[in-house]
Tab-separated table of C-alpha atoms in Angstrom:
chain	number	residue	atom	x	y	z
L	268	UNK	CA	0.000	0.000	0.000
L	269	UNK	CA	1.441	3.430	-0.795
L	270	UNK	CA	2.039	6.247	1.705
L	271	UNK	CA	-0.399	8.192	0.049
L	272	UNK	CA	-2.809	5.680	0.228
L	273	UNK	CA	-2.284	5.105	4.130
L	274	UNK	CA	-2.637	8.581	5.066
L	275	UNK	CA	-5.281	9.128	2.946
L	276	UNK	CA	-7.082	6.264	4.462
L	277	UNK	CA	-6.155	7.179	8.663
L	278	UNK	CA	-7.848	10.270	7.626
L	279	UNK	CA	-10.914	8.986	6.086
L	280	UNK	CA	-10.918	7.321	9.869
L	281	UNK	CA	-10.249	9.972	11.970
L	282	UNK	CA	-12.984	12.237	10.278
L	283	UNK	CA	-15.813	9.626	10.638
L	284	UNK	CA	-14.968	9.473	14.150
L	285	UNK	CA	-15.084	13.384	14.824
L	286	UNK	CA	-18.103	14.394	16.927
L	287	UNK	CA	-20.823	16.413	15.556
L	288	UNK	CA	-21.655	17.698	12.734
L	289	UNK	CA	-20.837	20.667	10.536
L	290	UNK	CA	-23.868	21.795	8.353
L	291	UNK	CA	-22.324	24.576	5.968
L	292	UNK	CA	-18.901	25.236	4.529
L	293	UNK	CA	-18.234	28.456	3.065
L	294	UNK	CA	-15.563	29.280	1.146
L	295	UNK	CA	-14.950	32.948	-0.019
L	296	UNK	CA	-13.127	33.576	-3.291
L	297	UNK	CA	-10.208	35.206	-1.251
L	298	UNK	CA	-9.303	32.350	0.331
L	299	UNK	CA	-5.917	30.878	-1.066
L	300	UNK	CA	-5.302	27.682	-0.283
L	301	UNK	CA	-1.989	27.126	-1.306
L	302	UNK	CA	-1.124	29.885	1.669
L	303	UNK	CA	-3.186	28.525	3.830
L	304	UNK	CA	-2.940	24.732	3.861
L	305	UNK	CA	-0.592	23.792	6.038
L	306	UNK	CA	-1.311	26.825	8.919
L	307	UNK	CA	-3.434	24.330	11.094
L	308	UNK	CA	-0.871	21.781	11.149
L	309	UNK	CA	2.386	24.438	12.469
L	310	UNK	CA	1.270	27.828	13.403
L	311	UNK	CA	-0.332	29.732	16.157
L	312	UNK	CA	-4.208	30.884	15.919
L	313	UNK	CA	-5.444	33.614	17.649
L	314	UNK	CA	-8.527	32.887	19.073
L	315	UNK	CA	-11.747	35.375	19.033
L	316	UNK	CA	-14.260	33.604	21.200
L	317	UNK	CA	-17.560	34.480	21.417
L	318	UNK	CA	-20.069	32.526	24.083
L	319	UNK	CA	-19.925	30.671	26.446
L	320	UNK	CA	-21.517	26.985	26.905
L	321	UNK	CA	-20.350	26.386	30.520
L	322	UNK	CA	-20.651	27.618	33.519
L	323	UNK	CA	-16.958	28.736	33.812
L	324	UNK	CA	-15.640	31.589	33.669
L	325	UNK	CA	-15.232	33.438	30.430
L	326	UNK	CA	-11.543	34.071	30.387
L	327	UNK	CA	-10.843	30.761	31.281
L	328	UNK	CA	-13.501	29.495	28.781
L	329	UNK	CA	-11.229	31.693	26.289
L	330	UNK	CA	-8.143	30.213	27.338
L	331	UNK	CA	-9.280	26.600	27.134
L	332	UNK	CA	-10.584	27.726	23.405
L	333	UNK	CA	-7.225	29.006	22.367
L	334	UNK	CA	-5.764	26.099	23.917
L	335	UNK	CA	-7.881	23.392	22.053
L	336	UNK	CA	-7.622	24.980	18.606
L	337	UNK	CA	-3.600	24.975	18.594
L	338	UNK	CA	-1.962	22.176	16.714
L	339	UNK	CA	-0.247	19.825	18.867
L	340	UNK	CA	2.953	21.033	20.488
L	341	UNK	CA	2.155	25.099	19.627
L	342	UNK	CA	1.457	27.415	22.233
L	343	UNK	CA	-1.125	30.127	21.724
L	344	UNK	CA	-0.460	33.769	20.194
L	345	UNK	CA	-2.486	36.440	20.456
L	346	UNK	CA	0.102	37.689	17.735
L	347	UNK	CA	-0.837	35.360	15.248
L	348	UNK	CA	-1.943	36.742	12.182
L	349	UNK	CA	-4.101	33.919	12.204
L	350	UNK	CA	-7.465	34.752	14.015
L	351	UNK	CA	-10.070	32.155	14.251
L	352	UNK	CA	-13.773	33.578	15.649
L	353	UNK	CA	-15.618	31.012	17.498
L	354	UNK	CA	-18.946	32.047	18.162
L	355	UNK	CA	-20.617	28.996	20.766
L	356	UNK	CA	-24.615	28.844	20.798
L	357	UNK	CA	-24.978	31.928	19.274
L	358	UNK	CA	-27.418	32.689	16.000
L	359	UNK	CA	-25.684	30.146	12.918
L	360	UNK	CA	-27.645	32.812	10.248
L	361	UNK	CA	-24.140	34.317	9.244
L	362	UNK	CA	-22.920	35.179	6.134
L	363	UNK	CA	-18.892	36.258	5.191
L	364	UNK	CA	-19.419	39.834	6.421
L	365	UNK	CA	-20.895	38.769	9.720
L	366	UNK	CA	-19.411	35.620	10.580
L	367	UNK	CA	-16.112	37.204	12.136
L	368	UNK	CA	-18.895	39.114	14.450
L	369	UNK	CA	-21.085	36.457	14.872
L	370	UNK	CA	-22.106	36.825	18.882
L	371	UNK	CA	-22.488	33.762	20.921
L	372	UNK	CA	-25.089	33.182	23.927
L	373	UNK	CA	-24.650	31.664	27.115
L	374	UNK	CA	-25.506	27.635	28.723
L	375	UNK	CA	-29.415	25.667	26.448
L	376	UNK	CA	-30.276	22.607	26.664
L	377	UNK	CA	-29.606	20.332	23.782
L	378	UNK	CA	-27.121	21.135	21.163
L	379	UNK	CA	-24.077	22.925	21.234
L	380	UNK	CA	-23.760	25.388	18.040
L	381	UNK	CA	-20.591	26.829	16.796
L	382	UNK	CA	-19.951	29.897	14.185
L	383	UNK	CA	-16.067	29.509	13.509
L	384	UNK	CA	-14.557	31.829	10.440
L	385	UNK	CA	-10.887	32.682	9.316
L	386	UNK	CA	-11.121	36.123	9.573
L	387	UNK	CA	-7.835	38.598	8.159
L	388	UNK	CA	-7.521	41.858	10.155
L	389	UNK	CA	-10.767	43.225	10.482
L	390	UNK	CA	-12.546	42.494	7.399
L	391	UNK	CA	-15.135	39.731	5.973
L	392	UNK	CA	-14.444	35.545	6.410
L	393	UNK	CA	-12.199	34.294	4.390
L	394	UNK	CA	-14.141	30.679	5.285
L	395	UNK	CA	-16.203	29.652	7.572
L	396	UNK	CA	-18.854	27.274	8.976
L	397	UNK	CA	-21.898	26.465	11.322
L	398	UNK	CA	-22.011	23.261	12.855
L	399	UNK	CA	-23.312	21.514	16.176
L	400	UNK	CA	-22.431	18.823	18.557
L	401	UNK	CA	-24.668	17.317	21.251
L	402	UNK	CA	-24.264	15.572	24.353
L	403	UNK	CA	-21.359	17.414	25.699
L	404	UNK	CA	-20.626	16.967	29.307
L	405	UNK	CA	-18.576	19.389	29.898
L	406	UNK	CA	-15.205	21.528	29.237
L	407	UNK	CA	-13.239	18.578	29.613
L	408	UNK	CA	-15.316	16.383	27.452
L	409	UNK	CA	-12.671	15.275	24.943
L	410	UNK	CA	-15.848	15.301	22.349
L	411	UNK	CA	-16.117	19.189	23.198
L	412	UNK	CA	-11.892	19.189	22.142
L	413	UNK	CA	-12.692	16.916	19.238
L	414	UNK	CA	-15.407	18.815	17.859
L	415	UNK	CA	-13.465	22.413	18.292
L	416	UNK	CA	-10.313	21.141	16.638
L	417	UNK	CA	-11.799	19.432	13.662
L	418	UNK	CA	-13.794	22.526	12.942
L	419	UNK	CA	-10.803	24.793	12.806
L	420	UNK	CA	-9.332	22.776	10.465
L	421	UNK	CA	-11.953	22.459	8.277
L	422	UNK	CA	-11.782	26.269	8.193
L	423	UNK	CA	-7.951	25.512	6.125
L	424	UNK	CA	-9.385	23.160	2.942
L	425	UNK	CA	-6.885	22.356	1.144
L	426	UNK	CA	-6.436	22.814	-2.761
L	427	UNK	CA	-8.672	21.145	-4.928
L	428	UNK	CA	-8.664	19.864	-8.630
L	429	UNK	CA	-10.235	22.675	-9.510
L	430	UNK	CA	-8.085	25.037	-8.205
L	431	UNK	CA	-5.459	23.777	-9.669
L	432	UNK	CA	-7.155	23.937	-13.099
L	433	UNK	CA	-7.510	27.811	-12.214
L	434	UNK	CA	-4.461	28.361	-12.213
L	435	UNK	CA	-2.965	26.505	-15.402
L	436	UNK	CA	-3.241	28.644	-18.382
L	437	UNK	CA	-0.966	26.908	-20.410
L	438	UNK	CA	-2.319	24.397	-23.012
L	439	UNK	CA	-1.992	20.722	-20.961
L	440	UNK	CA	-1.414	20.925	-17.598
């Protein structure tokens, strides 16, 4: 089996197992994801949070946030020029220009929603999503980390066929 194939296939695995579920996707046409694909993997996110779903304090909440969307082994900037909102059980009605303001609400019953965009400076979303999770116990549920994580990354998709096609204007490649 090729090396391609393997990774391809852990993947596959590791993204049927993610909790929750993300219901929209967006993709603005500024996006570039040849700069952007491997910034979830090695760099520091800022984190903009939004909500709260606990009863915790909010600037540990915010903390634990920035904590959980860092790629293993990389501490937390607030200097990043990477800056992820995270709006929790807020309204998921956003669009590019409000999804880096998207405001979150406080502790419901039922399902836990989640605005996250990739938002440069101050202006609209680069990408972002809507997406829920339910039965979360708690801060420390590692479904709650899980769900966080994946969404983040899914706000970094990589290049696609298509893109690539974009950007061949000579005849055959």
């Amino acid at each position: 089996m090729s090396r391609l194939l393997a990774i391809l296939l852990i993947g596959a695995l590791a993204a049927g197992c993610t909790p929750g579920r993300i219901d929209r996707v967006r993709v603005e046409p500024g996006y570039d994801p040849v700069q952007y694909r491997f910034v979830p993997y090695n760099r520091a996110l800022k984190a903009d949070v939004s909500g709260n779903p606990f009863a915790m304090d909010q600037q540990a909440f915010n903390a634990l946030v920035s904590e959980v969307i860092q790629p293993p082994g990389v501490q937390p900037s607030d200097g990043s020029p990477y800056r992820v909102h995270l709006a929790f059980n807020g309204s998921t009605s956003v669009n590019r220009d409000l999804a880096c303001r998207a405001s979150g609400g406080g502790m419901r019953s039922g399902d836990m929603t989640l605005v996250a965009a990739l938002c440069p400076g101050s202006g609209a979303a680069l990408t972002f999503l809507t997406g829920s999770v339910s039965d979360i116990s708690g801060p420390d549920d590692p479904r709650f980390r899980q769900f966080v994580r994946s969404s983040v990354v899914k706000l970094f998709p990589p290049q696609t066929e298509d893109d690539r096609n974009d950007m061949c204007w000579v005849p055959g490649c």
